[in-house]
Amino acid sequence: MNSSPQAEVFEVPAEVFEAAYWLRVQSNSLKQTKALVSELSLQFYKLGWLSGTGGSVTLKVHEHNVPKQNQFIVMSPSGVQKDRMSPEDTYVLSSGGSILSLPPTKSYPNNPPKCTDCAPLFLKVYEMCNAGAVIHSHGLDACLVTMINSSSNEFRIRNMEMIKGIQGHGYHDELVVPIIENAPSEGQLVESLTKAIRGYPKSTAVLVRRHGVFIWGDTWISAKTQAECYHYLFAAAIKLRQLGLPY
Amino acid sequence: MNSSPQAEVFEVPAEVFEAAYWLRVQSNSLKQTKALVSELSLQFYKLGWLSGTGGSVTLKVHEHNVPKQNQFIVMSPSGVQKDRMSPEDTYVLSSGGSILSLPPTKSYPNNPPKCTDCAPLFLKVYEMCNAGAVIHSHGLDACLVTMINSSSNEFRIRNMEMIKGIQGHGYHDELVVPIIENAPSEGQLVESLTKAIRGYPKSTAVLVRRHGVFIWGDTWISAKTQAECYHYLFAAAIKLRQLGLPY
Amino acid sequence: MNSSPQAEVFEVPAEVFEAAYWLRVQSNSLKQTKALVSELSLQFYKLGWLSGTGGSVTLKVHEHNVPKQNQFIVMSPSGVQKDRMSPEDTYVLSSGGSILSLPPTKSYPNNPPKCTDCAPLFLKVYEMCNAGAVIHSHGLDACLVTMINSSSNEFRIRNMEMIKGIQGHGYHDELVVPIIENAPSEGQLVESLTKAIRGYPKSTAVLVRRHGVFIWGDTWISAKTQAECYHYLFAAAIKLRQLGLPY
Amino acid sequence: MNSSPQAEVFEVPAEVFEAAYWLRVQSNSLKQTKALVSELSLQFYKLGWLSGTGGSVTLKVHEHNVPKQNQFIVMSPSGVQKDRMSPEDTYVLSSGGSILSLPPTKSYPNNPPKCTDCAPLFLKVYEMCNAGAVIHSHGLDACLVTMINSSSNEFRIRNMEMIKGIQGHGYHDELVVPIIENAPSEGQLVESLTKAIRGYPKSTAVLVRRHGVFIWGDTWISAKTQAECYHYLFAAAIKLRQLGLPY
């Protein structure tokens, strides 16, 4: 885990002190992105993807003159209720993973803020996949499809129209999503996530056994759209198995 | 596919330049229809029929002195989030399928607008069925009922009260919905859809294998009501099969 | 069916012309009851009880000095979308079933108003059960529990806490709900509904095979609360059967 | 049951007359807690935990200088619709269980207020577990997991990420929730609930056979978060069993 990207609060790098950074921290684009993280968190909570404070949404802050690899990143805190997260409750990170601003400490019974435990995983996806957004979902069917065959490291489905909603896939393509084994803490998943992304360059998702799924896209719209398609396909697989039908 | 109706942006026919057209394009009835397409899209998204940008709703614009076959048609763009589609995001087509107005290009990360890939299918239904509205749903159970028996080209159910909600059917009538095979692109379904409509004149729906369903009605109320009944009956069939009961 | 109560629009009885009637028609209590019918219809639609214009809600209009058997009755029209029904869209009937006021005719594509086909059934329940409200639901599980054993005329369940929510029942009581056979039109159910109510005086519900359920209570709160309990118990029965567990 | 805490309306203890009490009864913190009980009741109703007036939510009133064991307690009335409960509809109890304020009597058809039948159970949990909030849910899956093996007094599940959401549990810990037998009235559960809490000090929940579950936490956020995790795990267990998979 030593070489994996980390969210670090106190070791602020020199770049942070550049004046341009502070202007960007106050930009409309950043405000909108924070609002969007809050809004999508509520929407996904209602879809059952983020219950029990599990799961998380992160977006890059799109700015016209900033290449994606340099864009700021908005993340949510660890262990907060996703149905009650306001735009102010979010973290802003530099593209390298340094925390630029953190949410204010809220009164009892809220815990002091701590950046999401998924930060190293999100940063790894941003780094490897040129993603603009990542969704980590605890949707029940995402969890269950990893348990149908506990010795398989892949979820496969084909001949479903909704596969067309997954980037780079047509109706006749088989969708293959790698499954990695779960670990006691999110940070311990960095290595296997990295390996899965490398091993499945066509996939825009990695399932975590008995846990959930990470899904990403070039933009928040692409990530959300694909997340809806993946969850549809997971639900289809579960129902087809209940019906004794192949998929 | 050569003879099938097509949405064409640039080949605007002479009729479009008639003054009356432009008055109609600004009518209250058109505004209300665009608002209704947006509103129904959100409602159907919440019912699970339009997730992952899949599925679509189209309505004819009712005007008192305009016969249905000449009415304008409102459609949604291809690949847009149906939970976030405003009235302005819609297309207006002439009854012949020419695009009269298109939505403004939205800022990043939205894609430039492109009329729904279902346009030729919707136009075919309007042409053949004297419909006032068509709903294309990706509801999971609509997809799954086509997979129970992959060699059957019909979904059949009978003795269910909700069959009375389907136009032209009483409680003792068997409901028969044709199933056509899916294809890589919507446009390739025109021929088989045409054949299914011709072969099943009593049906107001055509299922598409591993994909979803097209449902229509004389008016948007009839299409929506029947769509709710069809989805209820699809859900019933799936649950009855899970329970090992006939339907 | 000759002796069953009927909703009749044109044969207004003499009583209707009494001045007191017209005052009551304008009362706050009536306005609130119409609003409540509209509000509950939307809520029950969202619960899946009233989809496809199926199902219906009717309430008596509570007034302090009017005994329940003389109270006005609010009903909804036949074949209207229950998610879009305003207070003005409702009918007011005298306790004897004469229509006192009907909704205004709405513009195209709405149909001209027609009182719910359930009117004779609702009037029969009001007459026999001293009910203050009746809910007719097409909830899918209510329909399915009647299909598990097509030769049984009863739904039975016991040892479930939620049975305590049904009027007159404790935890150790078995809940027995009669099932009547469906018929092509609601009016044809009057006789069998009457017989079922007479045969099961402890029940506050009658299931209709392959159709749904009628549930009533002394007040709208009692009817709604019991309806939630019945639907919970129907859902439990379906899931228990899927799990291969007795109930 | 003689030694169990009881909600008593008329035997107001001397402490109640202390001036400080009346100030606290009017505090902002109390107002917010009453509003939160109302708000959470609606949210949990929508999740299916509180239908048919079943289930209940209770919170302690956090005040800076008041130790938790002395804090006021907000409870809801017995038999009220949890989707329509306003902040004013709640009871305030002293830490010892004496009623300090009760809701106003509402007009017909509401029943006169009566404190929740769960009061002795809630007080017992507050007393034994140093809880800040208790949720009693009738969620269907919570009920059903107690019926899978009617001779087992425990619900067990392991190797599920969502177990990490339960206080004191890591991913590799097995979650064990005791199941007590149901009884005709809530009050009769006090003894077995007490025994279960004593026997399972690591558990923050007790299931009641064929009934539902009691879940608590140090704060309302902890109780709600854990409740979402427990319900997720109950749903997972039911679906895994339907799929024929172990858990």
mmCIF file of C-alpha atoms in Angstrom, chain A:
data_model
loop_
_atom_site.group_PDB
_atom_site.id
_atom_site.type_symbol
_atom_site.label_atom_id
_atom_site.label_comp_id
_atom_site.label_asym_id
_atom_site.label_seq_id
_atom_site.Cartn_x
_atom_site.Cartn_y
_atom_site.Cartn_z
ATOM 1 C CA MET A 1 0.000 0.000 0.000
ATOM 2 C CA ASN A 2 3.019 2.283 0.332
ATOM 3 C CA SER A 3 2.959 3.446 -3.241
ATOM 4 C CA SER A 4 -0.788 3.974 -3.423
ATOM 5 C CA PRO A 5 -2.203 7.513 -3.502
ATOM 6 C CA GLN A 6 -3.337 8.741 -0.110
ATOM 7 C CA ALA A 7 -5.489 11.562 1.174
ATOM 8 C CA GLU A 8 -3.216 13.566 3.463
ATOM 9 C CA VAL A 9 -4.541 16.479 5.433
ATOM 10 C CA PHE A 10 -1.453 18.050 6.855
ATOM 11 C CA GLU A 11 1.281 17.612 4.271
ATOM 12 C CA VAL A 12 -0.022 20.284 1.926
ATOM 13 C CA PRO A 13 2.240 20.437 -1.129
ATOM 14 C CA ALA A 14 3.719 23.642 -2.453
ATOM 15 C CA GLU A 15 1.351 23.734 -5.401
ATOM 16 C CA VAL A 16 -1.507 24.365 -3.050
ATOM 17 C CA PHE A 17 -0.165 27.768 -2.227
ATOM 18 C CA GLU A 18 -0.299 28.987 -5.769
ATOM 19 C CA ALA A 19 -2.799 31.804 -5.996
ATOM 20 C CA ALA A 20 -4.658 30.154 -8.857
ATOM 21 C CA TYR A 21 -5.650 27.329 -6.571
ATOM 22 C CA TRP A 22 -7.524 29.557 -4.217
ATOM 23 C CA LEU A 23 -9.423 31.158 -7.024
ATOM 24 C CA ARG A 24 -10.432 27.759 -8.261
ATOM 25 C CA VAL A 25 -11.516 26.719 -4.774
ATOM 26 C CA GLN A 26 -14.069 29.508 -4.891
ATOM 27 C CA SER A 27 -15.233 28.867 -8.448
ATOM 28 C CA ASN A 28 -18.824 28.343 -9.484
ATOM 29 C CA SER A 29 -17.837 25.060 -11.022
ATOM 30 C CA LEU A 30 -16.627 23.801 -7.661
ATOM 31 C CA LYS A 31 -19.802 24.977 -5.930
ATOM 32 C CA GLN A 32 -21.910 23.189 -8.509
ATOM 33 C CA THR A 33 -19.870 20.024 -8.178
ATOM 34 C CA LYS A 34 -20.271 20.000 -4.392
ATOM 35 C CA ALA A 35 -24.019 20.510 -4.811
ATOM 36 C CA LEU A 36 -24.117 17.692 -7.337
ATOM 37 C CA VAL A 37 -22.299 15.278 -5.013
ATOM 38 C CA SER A 38 -24.878 16.062 -2.337
ATOM 39 C CA GLU A 39 -27.813 15.723 -4.753
ATOM 40 C CA LEU A 40 -26.602 12.471 -6.309
ATOM 41 C CA SER A 41 -25.896 11.026 -2.868
ATOM 42 C CA LEU A 42 -29.544 11.533 -1.916
ATOM 43 C CA GLN A 43 -30.757 10.115 -5.234
ATOM 44 C CA PHE A 44 -28.561 7.026 -4.927
ATOM 45 C CA TYR A 45 -29.559 6.587 -1.277
ATOM 46 C CA LYS A 46 -33.165 6.376 -2.438
ATOM 47 C CA LEU A 47 -32.128 3.751 -5.013
ATOM 48 C CA GLY A 48 -30.655 1.670 -2.154
ATOM 49 C CA TRP A 49 -27.024 2.112 -3.193
ATOM 50 C CA LEU A 50 -25.822 4.130 -0.199
ATOM 51 C CA SER A 51 -27.706 2.890 2.857
ATOM 52 C CA GLY A 52 -26.172 2.661 6.307
ATOM 53 C CA THR A 53 -23.615 5.380 5.377
ATOM 54 C CA GLY A 54 -22.087 2.790 3.011
ATOM 55 C CA GLY A 55 -21.013 3.662 -0.493
ATOM 56 C CA SER A 56 -19.891 7.036 -1.775
ATOM 57 C CA VAL A 57 -19.846 9.382 -4.767
ATOM 58 C CA THR A 58 -16.877 11.394 -6.008
ATOM 59 C CA LEU A 59 -16.694 13.859 -8.898
ATOM 60 C CA LYS A 60 -13.930 15.801 -10.610
ATOM 61 C CA VAL A 61 -14.454 19.552 -10.920
ATOM 62 C CA HIS A 62 -14.701 20.375 -14.600
ATOM 63 C CA GLU A 63 -13.042 23.661 -15.596
ATOM 64 C CA HIS A 64 -12.473 24.687 -19.180
ATOM 65 C CA ASN A 65 -8.760 25.308 -19.095
ATOM 66 C CA VAL A 66 -7.811 22.581 -16.665
ATOM 67 C CA PRO A 67 -6.900 19.161 -18.088
ATOM 68 C CA LYS A 68 -8.725 16.316 -16.372
ATOM 69 C CA GLN A 69 -5.627 14.966 -14.656
ATOM 70 C CA ASN A 70 -5.179 18.308 -12.892
ATOM 71 C CA GLN A 71 -8.793 18.846 -11.881
ATOM 72 C CA PHE A 72 -9.879 19.171 -8.287
ATOM 73 C CA ILE A 73 -11.789 16.288 -6.780
ATOM 74 C CA VAL A 74 -14.850 16.405 -4.518
ATOM 75 C CA MET A 75 -15.371 13.550 -2.063
ATOM 76 C CA SER A 76 -17.742 12.920 0.809
ATOM 77 C CA PRO A 77 -16.711 12.296 4.420
ATOM 78 C CA SER A 78 -16.462 8.824 5.918
ATOM 79 C CA GLY A 79 -19.461 7.421 7.742
ATOM 80 C CA VAL A 80 -21.988 10.156 7.007
ATOM 81 C CA GLN A 81 -25.649 9.671 6.151
ATOM 82 C CA LYS A 82 -25.825 10.068 2.377
ATOM 83 C CA ASP A 83 -29.486 11.117 2.561
ATOM 84 C CA ARG A 84 -28.577 14.152 4.659
ATOM 85 C CA MET A 85 -25.313 15.396 3.214
ATOM 86 C CA SER A 86 -25.231 19.065 2.244
ATOM 87 C CA PRO A 87 -22.802 20.562 -0.307
ATOM 88 C CA GLU A 88 -20.797 22.024 2.593
ATOM 89 C CA ASP A 89 -20.228 18.550 4.011
ATOM 90 C CA THR A 90 -17.834 17.609 1.200
ATOM 91 C CA TYR A 91 -14.056 17.500 0.888
ATOM 92 C CA VAL A 92 -12.070 19.111 -1.910
ATOM 93 C CA LEU A 93 -8.851 17.368 -2.898
ATOM 94 C CA SER A 94 -6.140 18.310 -5.330
ATOM 95 C CA SER A 95 -5.648 15.985 -8.269
ATOM 96 C CA GLY A 96 -2.763 14.454 -6.335
ATOM 97 C CA GLY A 97 -4.938 13.656 -3.338
ATOM 98 C CA SER A 98 -4.063 16.488 -0.963
ATOM 99 C CA ILE A 99 -6.999 17.871 0.960
ATOM 100 C CA LEU A 100 -7.597 21.499 -0.022
ATOM 101 C CA SER A 101 -10.671 22.118 2.071
ATOM 102 C CA LEU A 102 -12.591 20.061 4.544
ATOM 103 C CA PRO A 103 -16.123 20.357 5.874
ATOM 104 C CA PRO A 104 -16.821 22.297 9.069
ATOM 105 C CA THR A 105 -17.129 20.246 12.226
ATOM 106 C CA LYS A 106 -20.819 19.758 12.935
ATOM 107 C CA SER A 107 -22.449 19.728 16.321
ATOM 108 C CA TYR A 108 -23.282 16.621 18.344
ATOM 109 C CA PRO A 109 -24.174 13.891 17.491
ATOM 110 C CA ASN A 110 -22.234 14.225 14.223
ATOM 111 C CA ASN A 111 -18.702 12.854 14.234
ATOM 112 C CA PRO A 112 -15.757 15.118 13.401
ATOM 113 C CA PRO A 113 -15.192 14.967 9.632
ATOM 114 C CA LYS A 114 -12.813 12.410 8.168
ATOM 115 C CA CYS A 115 -12.342 11.915 4.448
ATOM 116 C CA THR A 116 -14.013 8.825 2.965
ATOM 117 C CA ASP A 117 -12.112 5.577 3.470
ATOM 118 C CA CYS A 118 -12.524 5.067 -0.263
ATOM 119 C CA ALA A 119 -10.204 8.005 -1.047
ATOM 120 C CA PRO A 120 -7.185 5.868 -2.047
ATOM 121 C CA LEU A 121 -9.443 3.693 -4.230
ATOM 122 C CA PHE A 122 -11.095 6.680 -5.871
ATOM 123 C CA LEU A 123 -7.701 8.300 -6.525
ATOM 124 C CA LYS A 124 -6.438 5.086 -8.069
ATOM 125 C CA VAL A 125 -9.439 4.948 -10.433
ATOM 126 C CA TYR A 126 -8.965 8.610 -11.363
ATOM 127 C CA GLU A 127 -5.287 7.956 -12.039
ATOM 128 C CA MET A 128 -5.698 4.788 -14.095
ATOM 129 C CA CYS A 129 -8.996 5.322 -15.935
ATOM 130 C CA ASN A 130 -9.070 9.039 -16.772
ATOM 131 C CA ALA A 131 -12.434 9.082 -14.994
ATOM 132 C CA GLY A 132 -14.472 12.187 -14.252
ATOM 133 C CA ALA A 133 -16.590 10.503 -11.579
ATOM 134 C CA VAL A 134 -16.637 7.322 -9.505
ATOM 135 C CA ILE A 135 -19.596 5.750 -7.729
ATOM 136 C CA HIS A 136 -19.130 3.196 -4.978
ATOM 137 C CA SER A 137 -22.426 1.400 -4.402
ATOM 138 C CA HIS A 138 -23.566 -1.056 -1.737
ATOM 139 C CA GLY A 139 -26.657 -1.957 -3.788
ATOM 140 C CA LEU A 140 -27.843 -5.333 -2.515
ATOM 141 C CA ASP A 141 -27.890 -7.036 -5.918
ATOM 142 C CA ALA A 142 -24.339 -5.814 -6.645
ATOM 143 C CA CYS A 143 -23.298 -7.576 -3.447
ATOM 144 C CA LEU A 144 -25.317 -10.725 -4.177
ATOM 145 C CA VAL A 145 -24.062 -11.329 -7.733
ATOM 146 C CA THR A 146 -20.580 -11.790 -6.255
ATOM 147 C CA MET A 147 -21.899 -14.578 -4.023
ATOM 148 C CA ILE A 148 -23.593 -16.757 -6.637
ATOM 149 C CA ASN A 149 -20.306 -18.440 -7.441
ATOM 150 C CA SER A 150 -17.789 -17.698 -4.721
ATOM 151 C CA SER A 151 -14.894 -19.191 -6.680
ATOM 152 C CA SER A 152 -15.462 -17.083 -9.782
ATOM 153 C CA ASN A 153 -13.559 -13.841 -10.217
ATOM 154 C CA GLU A 154 -15.862 -12.501 -12.896
ATOM 155 C CA PHE A 155 -19.485 -11.531 -13.346
ATOM 156 C CA ARG A 156 -20.569 -12.263 -16.904
ATOM 157 C CA ILE A 157 -23.806 -11.486 -18.708
ATOM 158 C CA ARG A 158 -24.733 -11.183 -22.351
ATOM 159 C CA ASN A 159 -27.540 -10.579 -24.783
ATOM 160 C CA MET A 160 -29.195 -7.879 -22.728
ATOM 161 C CA GLU A 161 -30.123 -4.536 -24.294
ATOM 162 C CA MET A 162 -28.915 -2.649 -21.226
ATOM 163 C CA ILE A 163 -25.342 -3.808 -21.926
ATOM 164 C CA LYS A 164 -25.410 -1.132 -24.640
ATOM 165 C CA GLY A 165 -25.464 1.409 -21.816
ATOM 166 C CA ILE A 166 -21.979 0.318 -20.708
ATOM 167 C CA GLN A 167 -19.208 2.280 -22.392
ATOM 168 C CA GLY A 168 -17.620 0.470 -25.318
ATOM 169 C CA HIS A 169 -20.233 -2.293 -25.432
ATOM 170 C CA GLY A 170 -22.781 -3.259 -28.074
ATOM 171 C CA TYR A 171 -25.738 -5.593 -27.752
ATOM 172 C CA HIS A 172 -23.765 -8.624 -28.902
ATOM 173 C CA ASP A 173 -20.822 -8.022 -26.557
ATOM 174 C CA GLU A 174 -20.531 -10.021 -23.403
ATOM 175 C CA LEU A 175 -20.154 -7.849 -20.329
ATOM 176 C CA VAL A 176 -17.379 -9.055 -18.040
ATOM 177 C CA VAL A 177 -16.901 -7.367 -14.668
ATOM 178 C CA PRO A 178 -13.981 -8.480 -12.488
ATOM 179 C CA ILE A 179 -14.661 -9.436 -8.858
ATOM 180 C CA ILE A 180 -12.022 -8.790 -6.208
ATOM 181 C CA GLU A 181 -12.055 -10.265 -2.702
ATOM 182 C CA ASN A 182 -13.170 -8.041 0.158
ATOM 183 C CA ALA A 183 -10.827 -6.965 2.964
ATOM 184 C CA PRO A 184 -11.398 -5.565 6.452
ATOM 185 C CA SER A 185 -10.660 -1.995 5.340
ATOM 186 C CA GLU A 186 -11.111 -0.135 2.053
ATOM 187 C CA GLY A 187 -7.426 0.799 1.923
ATOM 188 C CA GLN A 188 -6.453 -2.864 1.658
ATOM 189 C CA LEU A 189 -8.350 -3.130 -1.620
ATOM 190 C CA VAL A 190 -6.022 -0.787 -3.534
ATOM 191 C CA GLU A 191 -3.706 -3.472 -4.807
ATOM 192 C CA SER A 192 -6.384 -5.875 -6.012
ATOM 193 C CA LEU A 193 -8.421 -3.029 -7.503
ATOM 194 C CA THR A 194 -5.351 -1.886 -9.412
ATOM 195 C CA LYS A 195 -4.761 -5.387 -10.684
ATOM 196 C CA ALA A 196 -8.404 -5.796 -11.743
ATOM 197 C CA ILE A 197 -8.424 -2.503 -13.642
ATOM 198 C CA ARG A 198 -5.217 -3.499 -15.390
ATOM 199 C CA GLY A 199 -6.545 -6.975 -16.188
ATOM 200 C CA TYR A 200 -9.901 -5.772 -17.529
ATOM 201 C CA PRO A 201 -9.206 -2.617 -19.531
ATOM 202 C CA LYS A 202 -12.636 -2.755 -21.185
ATOM 203 C CA SER A 203 -14.520 -2.772 -17.888
ATOM 204 C CA THR A 204 -15.743 0.428 -16.231
ATOM 205 C CA ALA A 205 -16.573 -1.358 -12.985
ATOM 206 C CA VAL A 206 -15.005 -3.624 -10.397
ATOM 207 C CA LEU A 207 -17.156 -5.716 -8.074
ATOM 208 C CA VAL A 208 -16.017 -6.376 -4.515
ATOM 209 C CA ARG A 209 -17.113 -9.750 -3.129
ATOM 210 C CA ARG A 210 -19.800 -9.587 -0.424
ATOM 211 C CA HIS A 211 -19.482 -5.821 -0.502
ATOM 212 C CA GLY A 212 -20.554 -3.865 -3.598
ATOM 213 C CA VAL A 213 -19.159 -2.260 -6.722
ATOM 214 C CA PHE A 214 -17.022 0.623 -8.006
ATOM 215 C CA ILE A 215 -18.275 2.192 -11.254
ATOM 216 C CA TRP A 216 -16.759 5.097 -13.155
ATOM 217 C CA GLY A 217 -17.154 7.186 -16.282
ATOM 218 C CA ASP A 218 -15.604 10.068 -18.173
ATOM 219 C CA THR A 219 -18.208 12.403 -16.709
ATOM 220 C CA TRP A 220 -20.724 12.253 -13.874
ATOM 221 C CA ILE A 221 -23.471 11.639 -16.436
ATOM 222 C CA SER A 222 -21.596 8.691 -17.887
ATOM 223 C CA ALA A 223 -20.845 7.257 -14.433
ATOM 224 C CA LYS A 224 -24.470 7.626 -13.290
ATOM 225 C CA THR A 225 -25.887 6.207 -16.526
ATOM 226 C CA GLN A 226 -23.563 3.225 -16.441
ATOM 227 C CA ALA A 227 -24.277 2.701 -12.733
ATOM 228 C CA GLU A 228 -27.994 2.472 -13.518
ATOM 229 C CA CYS A 229 -27.257 -0.049 -16.290
ATOM 230 C CA TYR A 230 -24.950 -2.157 -14.100
ATOM 231 C CA HIS A 231 -27.514 -2.269 -11.281
ATOM 232 C CA TYR A 232 -30.227 -3.219 -13.768
ATOM 233 C CA LEU A 233 -28.049 -6.069 -15.046
ATOM 234 C CA PHE A 234 -27.189 -7.239 -11.516
ATOM 235 C CA ALA A 235 -30.908 -7.256 -10.642
ATOM 236 C CA ALA A 236 -31.653 -9.147 -13.858
ATOM 237 C CA ALA A 237 -29.025 -11.779 -13.039
ATOM 238 C CA ILE A 238 -30.460 -12.330 -9.551
ATOM 239 C CA LYS A 239 -34.036 -12.616 -10.838
ATOM 240 C CA LEU A 240 -33.026 -14.899 -13.705
ATOM 241 C CA ARG A 241 -31.285 -17.195 -11.259
ATOM 242 C CA GLN A 242 -34.376 -17.208 -9.024
ATOM 243 C CA LEU A 243 -36.379 -18.198 -12.109
ATOM 244 C CA GLY A 244 -33.905 -20.917 -13.021
ATOM 245 C CA LEU A 245 -33.059 -19.184 -16.312
ATOM 246 C CA PRO A 246 -29.548 -18.767 -17.787
ATOM 247 C CA TYR A 247 -27.936 -15.363 -18.373
#
